[in-house]
Coordinates of C-alpha atoms in Angstrom, one line a residue:
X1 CA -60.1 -38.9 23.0
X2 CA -57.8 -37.9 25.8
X3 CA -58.4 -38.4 29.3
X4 CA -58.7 -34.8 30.7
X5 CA -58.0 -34.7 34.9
X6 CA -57.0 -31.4 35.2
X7 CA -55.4 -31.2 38.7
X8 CA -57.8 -33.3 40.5
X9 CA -54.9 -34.4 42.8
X10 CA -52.5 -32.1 42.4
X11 CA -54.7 -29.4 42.2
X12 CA -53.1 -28.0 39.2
X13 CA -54.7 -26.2 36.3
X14 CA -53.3 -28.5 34.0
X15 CA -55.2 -27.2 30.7
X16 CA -53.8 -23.8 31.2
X17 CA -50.0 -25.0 31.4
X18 CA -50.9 -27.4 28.5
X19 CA -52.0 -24.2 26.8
X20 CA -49.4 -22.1 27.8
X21 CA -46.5 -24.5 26.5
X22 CA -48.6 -25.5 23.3
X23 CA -49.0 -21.3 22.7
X24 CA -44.3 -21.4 22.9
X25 CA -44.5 -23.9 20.8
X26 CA -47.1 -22.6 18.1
X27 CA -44.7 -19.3 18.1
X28 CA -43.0 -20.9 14.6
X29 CA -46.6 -22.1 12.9
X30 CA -48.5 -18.6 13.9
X31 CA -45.0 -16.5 12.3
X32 CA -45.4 -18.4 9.2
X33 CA -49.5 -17.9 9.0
X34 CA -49.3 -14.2 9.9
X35 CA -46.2 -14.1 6.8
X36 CA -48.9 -16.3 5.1
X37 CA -51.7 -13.7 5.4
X38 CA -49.2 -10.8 4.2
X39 CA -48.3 -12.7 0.9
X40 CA -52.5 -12.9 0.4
X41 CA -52.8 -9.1 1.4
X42 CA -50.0 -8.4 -1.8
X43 CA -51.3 -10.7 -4.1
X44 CA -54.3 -9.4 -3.7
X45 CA -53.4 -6.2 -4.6
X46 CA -50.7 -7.2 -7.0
X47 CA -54.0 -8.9 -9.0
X48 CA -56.1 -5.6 -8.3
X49 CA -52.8 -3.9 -10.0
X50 CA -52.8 -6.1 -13.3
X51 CA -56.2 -6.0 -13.6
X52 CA -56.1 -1.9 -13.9
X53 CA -53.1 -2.3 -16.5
X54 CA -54.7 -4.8 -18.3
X55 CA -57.9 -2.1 -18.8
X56 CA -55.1 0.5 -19.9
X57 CA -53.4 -1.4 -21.8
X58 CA -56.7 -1.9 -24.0
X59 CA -57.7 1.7 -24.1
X60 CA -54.0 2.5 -24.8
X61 CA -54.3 0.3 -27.9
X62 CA -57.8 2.2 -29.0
X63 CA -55.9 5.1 -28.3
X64 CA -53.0 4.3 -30.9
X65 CA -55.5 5.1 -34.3
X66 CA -55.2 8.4 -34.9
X67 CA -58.8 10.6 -34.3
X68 CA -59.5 7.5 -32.0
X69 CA -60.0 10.2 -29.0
X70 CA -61.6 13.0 -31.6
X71 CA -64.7 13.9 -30.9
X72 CA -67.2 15.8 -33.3
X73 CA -70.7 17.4 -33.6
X74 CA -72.7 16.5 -36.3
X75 CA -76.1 18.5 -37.4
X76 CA -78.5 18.7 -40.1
X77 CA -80.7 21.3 -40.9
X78 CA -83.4 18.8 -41.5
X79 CA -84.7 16.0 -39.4
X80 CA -85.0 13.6 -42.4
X81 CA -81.1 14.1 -43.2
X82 CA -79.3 12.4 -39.9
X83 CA -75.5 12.6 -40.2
X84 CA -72.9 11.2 -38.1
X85 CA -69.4 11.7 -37.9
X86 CA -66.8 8.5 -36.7
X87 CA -63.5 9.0 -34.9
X88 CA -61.9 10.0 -38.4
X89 CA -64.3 12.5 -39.6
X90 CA -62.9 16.0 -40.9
X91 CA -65.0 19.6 -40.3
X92 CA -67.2 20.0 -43.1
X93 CA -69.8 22.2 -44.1
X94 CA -72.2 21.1 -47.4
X95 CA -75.7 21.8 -49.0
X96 CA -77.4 18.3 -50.0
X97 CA -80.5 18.4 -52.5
X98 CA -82.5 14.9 -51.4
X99 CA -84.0 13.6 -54.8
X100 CA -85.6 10.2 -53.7
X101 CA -85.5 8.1 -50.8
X102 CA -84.7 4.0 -50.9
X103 CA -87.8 1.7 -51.4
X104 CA -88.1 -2.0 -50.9
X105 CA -90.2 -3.4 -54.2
X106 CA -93.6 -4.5 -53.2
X107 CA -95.7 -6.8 -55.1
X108 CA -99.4 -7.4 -54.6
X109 CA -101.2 -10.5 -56.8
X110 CA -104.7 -10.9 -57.8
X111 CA -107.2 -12.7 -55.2
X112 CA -107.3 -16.4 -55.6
X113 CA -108.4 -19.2 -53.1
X114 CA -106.3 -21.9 -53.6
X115 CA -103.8 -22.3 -56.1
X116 CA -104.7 -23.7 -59.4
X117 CA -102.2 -25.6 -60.6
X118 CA -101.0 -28.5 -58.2
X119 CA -98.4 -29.2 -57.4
X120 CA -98.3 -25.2 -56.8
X121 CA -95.1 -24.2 -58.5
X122 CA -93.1 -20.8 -59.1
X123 CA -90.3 -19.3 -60.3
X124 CA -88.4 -16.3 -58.6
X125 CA -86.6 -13.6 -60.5
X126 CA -83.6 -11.5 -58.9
X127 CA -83.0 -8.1 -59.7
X128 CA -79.8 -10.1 -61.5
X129 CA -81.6 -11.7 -63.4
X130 CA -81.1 -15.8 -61.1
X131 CA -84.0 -17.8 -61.3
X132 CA -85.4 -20.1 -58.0
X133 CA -88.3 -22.2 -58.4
X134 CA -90.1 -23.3 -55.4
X135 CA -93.0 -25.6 -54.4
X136 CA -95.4 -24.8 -52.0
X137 CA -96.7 -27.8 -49.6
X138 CA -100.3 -27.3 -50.8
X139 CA -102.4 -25.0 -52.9
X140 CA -103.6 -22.7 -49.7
X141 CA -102.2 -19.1 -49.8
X142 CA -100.8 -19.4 -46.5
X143 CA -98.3 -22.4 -47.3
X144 CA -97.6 -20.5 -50.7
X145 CA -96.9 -16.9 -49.0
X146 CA -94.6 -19.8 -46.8
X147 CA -92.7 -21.5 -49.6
X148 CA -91.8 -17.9 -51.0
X149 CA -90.8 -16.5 -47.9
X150 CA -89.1 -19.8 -46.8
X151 CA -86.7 -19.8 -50.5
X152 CA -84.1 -17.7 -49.3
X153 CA -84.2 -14.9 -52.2
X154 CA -84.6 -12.3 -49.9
X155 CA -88.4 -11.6 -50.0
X156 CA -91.6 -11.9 -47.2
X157 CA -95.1 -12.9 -48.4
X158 CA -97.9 -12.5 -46.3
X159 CA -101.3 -13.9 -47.2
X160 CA -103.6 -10.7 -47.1
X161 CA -108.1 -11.8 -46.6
X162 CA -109.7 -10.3 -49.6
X163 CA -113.2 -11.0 -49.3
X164 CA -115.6 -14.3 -50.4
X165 CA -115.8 -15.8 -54.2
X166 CA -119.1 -16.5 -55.6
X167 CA -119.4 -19.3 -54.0
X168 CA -118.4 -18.1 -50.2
X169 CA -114.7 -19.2 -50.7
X170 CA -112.5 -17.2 -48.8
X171 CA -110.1 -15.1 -51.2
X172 CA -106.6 -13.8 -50.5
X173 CA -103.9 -11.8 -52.4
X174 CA -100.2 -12.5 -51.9
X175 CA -98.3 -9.1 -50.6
X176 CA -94.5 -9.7 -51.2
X177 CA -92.2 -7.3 -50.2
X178 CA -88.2 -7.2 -50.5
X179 CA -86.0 -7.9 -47.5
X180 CA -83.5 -4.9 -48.2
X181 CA -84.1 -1.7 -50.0
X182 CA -82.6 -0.4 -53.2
X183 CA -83.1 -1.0 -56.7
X184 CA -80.6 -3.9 -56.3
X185 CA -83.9 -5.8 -53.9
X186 CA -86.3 -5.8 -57.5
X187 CA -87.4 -9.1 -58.0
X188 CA -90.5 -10.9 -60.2
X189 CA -92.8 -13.5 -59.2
X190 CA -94.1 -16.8 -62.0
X191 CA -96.5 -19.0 -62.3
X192 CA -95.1 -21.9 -62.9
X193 CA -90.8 -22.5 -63.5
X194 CA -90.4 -19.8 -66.5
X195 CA -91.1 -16.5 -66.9
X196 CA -94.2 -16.2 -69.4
X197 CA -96.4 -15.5 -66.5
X198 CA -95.6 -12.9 -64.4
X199 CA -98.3 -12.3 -61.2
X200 CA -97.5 -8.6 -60.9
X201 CA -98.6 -8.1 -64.5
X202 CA -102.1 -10.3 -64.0
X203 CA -105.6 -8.8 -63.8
X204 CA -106.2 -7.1 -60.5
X205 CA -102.6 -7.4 -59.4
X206 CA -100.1 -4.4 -59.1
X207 CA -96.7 -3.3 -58.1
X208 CA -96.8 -1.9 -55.0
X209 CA -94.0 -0.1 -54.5
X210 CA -91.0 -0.1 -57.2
X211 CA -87.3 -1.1 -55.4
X212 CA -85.2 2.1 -56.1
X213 CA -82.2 3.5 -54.4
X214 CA -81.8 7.3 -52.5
X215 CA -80.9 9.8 -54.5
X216 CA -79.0 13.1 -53.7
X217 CA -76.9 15.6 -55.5
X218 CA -73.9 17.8 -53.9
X219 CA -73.4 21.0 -55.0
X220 CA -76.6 21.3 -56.5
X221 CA -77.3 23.8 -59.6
X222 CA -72.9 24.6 -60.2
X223 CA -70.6 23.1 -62.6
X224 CA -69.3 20.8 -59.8
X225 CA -72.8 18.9 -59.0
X226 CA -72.5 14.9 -58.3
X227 CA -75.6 12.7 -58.0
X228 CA -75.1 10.3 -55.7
X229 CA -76.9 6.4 -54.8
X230 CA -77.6 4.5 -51.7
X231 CA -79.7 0.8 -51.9
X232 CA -80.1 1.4 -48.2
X233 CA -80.7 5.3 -48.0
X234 CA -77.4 5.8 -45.9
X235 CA -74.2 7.2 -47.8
X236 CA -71.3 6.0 -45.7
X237 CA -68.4 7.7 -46.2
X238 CA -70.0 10.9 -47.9
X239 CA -67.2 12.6 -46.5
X240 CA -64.2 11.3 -44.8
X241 CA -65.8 9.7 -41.6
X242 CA -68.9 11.5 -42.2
X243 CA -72.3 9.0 -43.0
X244 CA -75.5 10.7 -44.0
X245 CA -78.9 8.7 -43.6
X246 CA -82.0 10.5 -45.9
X247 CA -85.5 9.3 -44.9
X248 CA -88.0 12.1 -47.1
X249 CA -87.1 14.1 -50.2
X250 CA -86.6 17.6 -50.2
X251 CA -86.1 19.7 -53.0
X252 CA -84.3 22.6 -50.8
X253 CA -80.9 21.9 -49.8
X254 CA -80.3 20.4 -46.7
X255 CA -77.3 21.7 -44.7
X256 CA -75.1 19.2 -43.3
X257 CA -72.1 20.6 -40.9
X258 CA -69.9 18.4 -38.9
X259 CA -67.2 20.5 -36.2
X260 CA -64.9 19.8 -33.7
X261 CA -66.7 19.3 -30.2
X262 CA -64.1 20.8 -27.9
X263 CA -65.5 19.9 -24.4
X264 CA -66.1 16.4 -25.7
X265 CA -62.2 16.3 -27.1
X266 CA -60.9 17.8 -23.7
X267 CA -62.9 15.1 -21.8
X268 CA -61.9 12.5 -24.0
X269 CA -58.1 13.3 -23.5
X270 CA -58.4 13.9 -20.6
X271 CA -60.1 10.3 -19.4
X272 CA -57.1 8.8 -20.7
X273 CA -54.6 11.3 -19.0
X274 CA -56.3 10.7 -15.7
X275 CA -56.7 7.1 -16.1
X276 CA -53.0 7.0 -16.3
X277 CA -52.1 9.2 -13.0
X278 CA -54.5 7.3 -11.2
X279 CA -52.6 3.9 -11.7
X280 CA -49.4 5.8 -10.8
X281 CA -51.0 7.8 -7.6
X282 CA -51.8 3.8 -6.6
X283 CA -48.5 2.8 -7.2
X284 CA -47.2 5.7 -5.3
X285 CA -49.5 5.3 -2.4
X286 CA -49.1 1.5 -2.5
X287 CA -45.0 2.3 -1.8
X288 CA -44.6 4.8 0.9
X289 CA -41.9 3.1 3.3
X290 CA -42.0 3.8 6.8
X291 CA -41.8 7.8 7.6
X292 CA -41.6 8.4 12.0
X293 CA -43.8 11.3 13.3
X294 CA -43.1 13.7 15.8
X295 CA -44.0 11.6 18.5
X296 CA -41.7 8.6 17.2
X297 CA -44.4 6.6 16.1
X298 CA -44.3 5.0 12.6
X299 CA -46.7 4.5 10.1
X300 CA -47.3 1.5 8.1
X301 CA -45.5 0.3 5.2
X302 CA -47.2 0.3 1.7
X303 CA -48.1 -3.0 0.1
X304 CA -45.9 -2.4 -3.0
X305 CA -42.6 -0.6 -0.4
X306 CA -39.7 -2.1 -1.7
X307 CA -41.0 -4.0 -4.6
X308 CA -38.5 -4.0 -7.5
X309 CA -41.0 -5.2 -10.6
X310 CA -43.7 -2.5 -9.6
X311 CA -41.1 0.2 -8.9
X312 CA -39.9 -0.4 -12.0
X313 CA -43.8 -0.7 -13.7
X314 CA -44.3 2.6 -12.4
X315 CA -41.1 4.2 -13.7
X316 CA -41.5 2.6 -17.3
X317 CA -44.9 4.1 -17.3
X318 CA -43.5 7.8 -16.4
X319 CA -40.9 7.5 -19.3
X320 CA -44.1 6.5 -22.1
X321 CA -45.7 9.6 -20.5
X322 CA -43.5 12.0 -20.6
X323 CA -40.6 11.3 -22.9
X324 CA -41.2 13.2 -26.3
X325 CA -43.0 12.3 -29.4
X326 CA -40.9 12.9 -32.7
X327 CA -39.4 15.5 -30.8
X328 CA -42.4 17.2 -29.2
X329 CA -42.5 17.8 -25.4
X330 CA -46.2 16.3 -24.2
X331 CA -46.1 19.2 -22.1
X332 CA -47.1 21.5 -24.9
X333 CA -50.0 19.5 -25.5
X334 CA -51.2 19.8 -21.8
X335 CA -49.8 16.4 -20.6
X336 CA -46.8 17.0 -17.5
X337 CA -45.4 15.4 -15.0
X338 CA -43.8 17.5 -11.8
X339 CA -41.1 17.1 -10.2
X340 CA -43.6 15.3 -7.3
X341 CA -44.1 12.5 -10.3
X342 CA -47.6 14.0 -10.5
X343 CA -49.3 13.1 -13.8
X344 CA -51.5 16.0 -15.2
X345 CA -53.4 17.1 -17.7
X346 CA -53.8 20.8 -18.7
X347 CA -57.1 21.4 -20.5
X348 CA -56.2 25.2 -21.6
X349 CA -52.9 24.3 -22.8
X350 CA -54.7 21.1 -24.9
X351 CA -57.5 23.3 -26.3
X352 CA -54.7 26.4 -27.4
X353 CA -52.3 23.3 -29.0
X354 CA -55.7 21.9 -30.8
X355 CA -56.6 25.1 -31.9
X356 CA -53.1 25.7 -33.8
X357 CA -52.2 22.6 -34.9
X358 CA -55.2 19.4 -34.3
X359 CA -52.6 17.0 -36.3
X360 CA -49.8 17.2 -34.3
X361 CA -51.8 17.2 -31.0
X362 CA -53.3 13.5 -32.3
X363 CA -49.9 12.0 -33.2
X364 CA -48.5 13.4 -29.4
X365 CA -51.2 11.1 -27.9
X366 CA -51.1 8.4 -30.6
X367 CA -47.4 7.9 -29.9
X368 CA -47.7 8.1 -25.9
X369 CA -51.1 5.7 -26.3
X370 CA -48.5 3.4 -27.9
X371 CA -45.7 3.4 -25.6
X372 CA -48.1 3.2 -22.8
X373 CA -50.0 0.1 -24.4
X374 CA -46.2 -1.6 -25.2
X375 CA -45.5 -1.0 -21.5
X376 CA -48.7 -2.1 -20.1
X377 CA -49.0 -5.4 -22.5
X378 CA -45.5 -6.2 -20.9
X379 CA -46.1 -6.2 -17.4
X380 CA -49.5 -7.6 -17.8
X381 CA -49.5 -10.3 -20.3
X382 CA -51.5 -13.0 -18.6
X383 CA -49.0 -15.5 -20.0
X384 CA -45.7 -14.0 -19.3
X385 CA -46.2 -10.2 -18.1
X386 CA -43.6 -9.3 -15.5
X387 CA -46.1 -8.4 -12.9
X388 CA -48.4 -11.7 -13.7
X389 CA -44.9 -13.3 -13.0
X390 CA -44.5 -11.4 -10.0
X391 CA -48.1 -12.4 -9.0
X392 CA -47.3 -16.1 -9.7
X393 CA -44.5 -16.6 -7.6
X394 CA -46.0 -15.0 -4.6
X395 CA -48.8 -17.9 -5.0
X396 CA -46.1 -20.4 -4.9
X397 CA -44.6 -18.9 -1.6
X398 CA -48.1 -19.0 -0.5
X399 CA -48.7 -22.4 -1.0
X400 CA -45.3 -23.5 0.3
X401 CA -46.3 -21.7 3.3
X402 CA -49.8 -23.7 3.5
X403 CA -47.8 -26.7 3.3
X404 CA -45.1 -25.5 6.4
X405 CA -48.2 -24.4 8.3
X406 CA -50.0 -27.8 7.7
X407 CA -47.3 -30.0 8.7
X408 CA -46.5 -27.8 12.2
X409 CA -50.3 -27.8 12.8
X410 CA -49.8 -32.2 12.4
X411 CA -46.5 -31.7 14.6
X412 CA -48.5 -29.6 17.3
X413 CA -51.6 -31.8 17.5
X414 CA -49.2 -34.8 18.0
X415 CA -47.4 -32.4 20.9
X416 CA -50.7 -31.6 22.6
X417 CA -51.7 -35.1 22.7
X418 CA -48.1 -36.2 24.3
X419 CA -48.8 -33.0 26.9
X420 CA -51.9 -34.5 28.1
X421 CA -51.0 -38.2 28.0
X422 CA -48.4 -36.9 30.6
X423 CA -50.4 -34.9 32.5
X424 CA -53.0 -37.3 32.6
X425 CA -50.4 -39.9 33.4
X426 CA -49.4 -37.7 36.2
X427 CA -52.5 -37.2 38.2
X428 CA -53.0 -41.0 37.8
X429 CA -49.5 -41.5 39.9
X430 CA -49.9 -38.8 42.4
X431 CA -53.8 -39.9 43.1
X432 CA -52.2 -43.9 43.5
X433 CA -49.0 -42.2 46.1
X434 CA -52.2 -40.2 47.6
X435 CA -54.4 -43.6 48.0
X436 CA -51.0 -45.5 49.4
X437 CA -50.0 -42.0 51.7
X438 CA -53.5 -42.3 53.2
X439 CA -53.8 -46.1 53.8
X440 CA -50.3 -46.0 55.7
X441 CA -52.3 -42.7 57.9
X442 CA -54.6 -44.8 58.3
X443 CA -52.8 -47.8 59.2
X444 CA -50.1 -46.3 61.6
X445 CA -53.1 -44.6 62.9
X446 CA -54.9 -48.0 64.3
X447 CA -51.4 -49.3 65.8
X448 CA -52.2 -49.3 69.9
X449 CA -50.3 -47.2 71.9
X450 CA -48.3 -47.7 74.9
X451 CA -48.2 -45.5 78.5
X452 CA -44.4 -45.0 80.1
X453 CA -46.3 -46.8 83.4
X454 CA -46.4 -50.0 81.0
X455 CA -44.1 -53.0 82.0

C-alpha cells in the first residue's frame, strides 16, 4: 500500500496532480472503452436485427405453400356435424344425410367372484382375427380387468360391483370397452387360450355396444349418392382441405358450406406485408447519417449509418418485395413500395385482385414469401449468414479491445504507483531539508553576539 503524504511539507495537493496527470494519461484506455462500448451498442442491435430476420425467414418459409395465408369460414347447419377447413380447402357448398355415428364395442360378462380356473387364463380376439392369450396374477376380478387392460390389444376392463352370491361373496362383471372407435376396434373375449368359449355369449353376459364406423351419404336420394365410412366419426379430406366430424345421426341433410373469409385473408396478408416494412422502417431508422438543423446542430448518427452488409440486407429485401412474380407487378395485388422505400400494403386493391383471380393472388405471395425466405436464410444463418458474420467479427473487435483496455489499465496502475512513490519520496526530502533548514535557524540563532564597543 502506498505511503500517501499529500503536501504535508510542501503544502501541495499531491492527490489531485497525481490525478490530474493519471486522467492525460488514461486519455488512450478511456478512447478505446468508449469505442468499446459503441461496438456493444451495435452488436446489440445487430443481434436484435438477426433475431427479427430469423422470425421472417420462418414465416416466409410457411408462407411459400400455396393457401398457407388463406383463410376460410366453415359452418354446419347442425351442431352434431362440425367441419373445418385447412389452409388448402376450396369453397364448397353440400347436403350430408348422417346414417350412424362411430361406436367403440363394449363387452359386459356375467358376475363371477373369483375366477374359476386357475391359473386364470384368456384368449383375446382382434377384429383381424390375431389371437393374445393373457394370465391374470390371480383369480380376483380386479387383477383380471388388469391383465386385459395391461395386454396391449387396445381394450380397458374395469371391474364393475354386482351385488353378493349366496353365500355373501362379493360379485363383479367385467365391462371392456375398445380403445378406438370403428368397426375395425371389434374384438372377443375366451375363457381359456381358444375360442370355444366366448364370455360375451355366456348366461347373463351381453354386448354392450357393437364397434361400427360413421356412416354418411353425399348427394343423398340422386343418381350420384356415395356412402361414405369413418372408424373415428371424422372424414378427413371430405373435400379438398375440408374435414367433417358427425357426433348424432340425422336423417335430414345437414348443410355443410365452407367460403372465403375475406377480413381474415386481408389480415393474414397483411401481417406478413407489415412484418416485412417493419424490419425495413428499422433498417432505415437504424441508418440515418448525420442531417445539421437550422441552428447548426447535428443529430446523431444511426447504429446501422454506413454499414455495408445491412445496407445491402435491406436492399436485397426491397428487390424479393417488389420485383415481379412470373411477370406480375405485386403492386396489382396490393403490395408497393414508393419512391420513399415505403413498404405497403393496399387492402382494397388485395380484396378486388382476390375477387378476380384468388390463384394468381396466392402464387404473387408464394413467390415473394420465397425470395424473401432465400434472402432472410442468407443473412441470418446462425452458421454462416452474412449478418451473423457481421455480428461475429464485431465480437472479436470487442474482445481485442477488452484485451487493449486491460493491459493500459495494468500499464496505468503501475504509473500511478511510480506517481506516488515519487511524490511520497518527495515530501520525505523536502521534510529532511526542512528538519536540517530549521536546526541551522536554530543553531546560528544560539551563536552570541558581539557590540561595536567590544575590544
Amino acid at each position: 500500500m502506498a505511503l500517501s503524504l499529500d503536501g504535508l511539507v510542501s503544502g501541495m495537493d499531491t492527490t489531485a496532480v497525481i490525478k490530474a496527470l493519471m486522467d492525460v494519461e488514461s486519455i488512450p484506455r478511456n478512447l478505446l472503452s468508449a469505442k468499446k462500448d459503441d461496438k456493444n451498442v451495435i452488436i446489440s442491435n445487430l443481434q436484435s436485427l438477426n433475431s427479427a430476420i430469423q422470425d421472417l425467414a420462418a414465416k416466409a418459409k410457411a408462407a411459400t405453400v400455396p393457401g398457407s395465408l388463406s383463410r376460410w369460414t366453415a359452418t354446419s347447419s347442425s351442431p352434431s356435424a362440425t367441419v373445418t377447413a385447412g389452409a388448402d380447402a376450396v369453397p364448397v357448398s353440400a347436403d350430408i344425410v348422417v346414417d350412424a355415428v362411430a361406436q367403440r364395442h363394449s363387452i359386459v360378462t356375467s358376475a363371477f367372484s373369483t375366477w374359476p380356473a386357475d391359473p386364470p387364463v384368456l384368449a383375446l380376439e382382434n377384429a383381424a382375427g390375431e389371437l393374445k392369450t393373457i394370465t391374470a396374477a390371480s383369480g380376483s376380478a380386479q387383477d383380471v380387468a388388469r391383465a386385459i387392460t395391461a395386454s396391449g390389444f387396445g381394450v380397458t376392463a374395469t371391474a364393475v360391483p354386482s351385488g353378493k352370491d349366496a353365500s355373501g361373496n362379493a360379485l363383479y362383471r367385467l365391462q371392456v370397452t375398445a380403445d378406438q372407435p370403428g368397426a375395425d376396434g371389434t374384438f372377443r373375449i375366451f375363457r381359456g387360450s381358444d375360442t370355444s368359449a366366448d364370455l360375451a355369449a355366456e348366461p347373463g353376459a351381453a354386448v354392450i355396444t357393437t364397434g361400427a364406423d360413421a356412416r354418411i351419404r353425399l348427394w343423398a336420394g340422386t343418381a350420384a349418392e356415395q356412402t361414405l365410412t369413418s372408424g373415428s366419426g371424422t372424414f378427413t379430406g371430405l373435400f379438398p382441405g375440408v374435414d367433417l366430424t358427425v357426433t348424432a345421426a340425422s336423417p335430414d341433410p345437414i348443410t355443410i358450406t365452407v367460403s372465403t373469409d375475406l377480413a381474415a385473408q386481408k389480415s393474414a396478408h397483411g401481417d406478413f406485408v407489415k412484418q416485412l416494412a417493419g424490419i425495413l422502417t428499422r433498417i432505415d431508422n437504424g441508418s440515418k447519417a448525420t442531417v445539421a438543423d437550422a441552428q447548426g446542430k447535428n443529430t446523431t448518427l444511426g447504429v446501422f449509418t454506413g454499414d455495408s452488409t445491412v445496407r445491402a440486407l435491406r436492399g436485397a429485401l426491397a428487390d424479393a418485395i417488389q420485383h415481379p412474380v412470373d411477370g406480375i407487378s405485386p403492386s396489382t395485388v396490393g403490395v408497393s413500395i414508393d419512391r420513399h422505400g415505403v413498404l405497403s400494403f393496399d387492402e382494397d386493391k388485395f380484396a378486388a385482385a382476390l375477387a378476380d383471380d384468388p390463384a394468381s393472388v396466392d402464387a404473387v405471395f408464394s413467390g415473394i414469401a420465397a425470395r424473401v425466405q432465400e434472402v432472410s436464410e442468407r443473412y441470418s444463418d446462425k452458421y454462416d449468414g452474412l449478418l451473423t458474420s457481421r455480428i461475429t467479427g464485431q465480437e472479436r473487435e470487442v474482445r481485442s479491445l477488452s484485451d487493449q483496455i486491460g493491459s493500459w489499465d495494468l500499464r496505468l496502475a503501475q504509473r500511478k504507483t511510480t506517481l506516488e512513490r515519487t511524490y511520497a519520496q518527495l515530501e520525505t526530502m523536502l521534510g529532511k531539508l526542512k528538519s536540517q533548514s530549521d536546526y541551522l535557524s536554530s543553531q546560528l540563532a544560539s551563536l552570541p553576539t558581539t557590540s561595536s564597543g567590544d575590544k
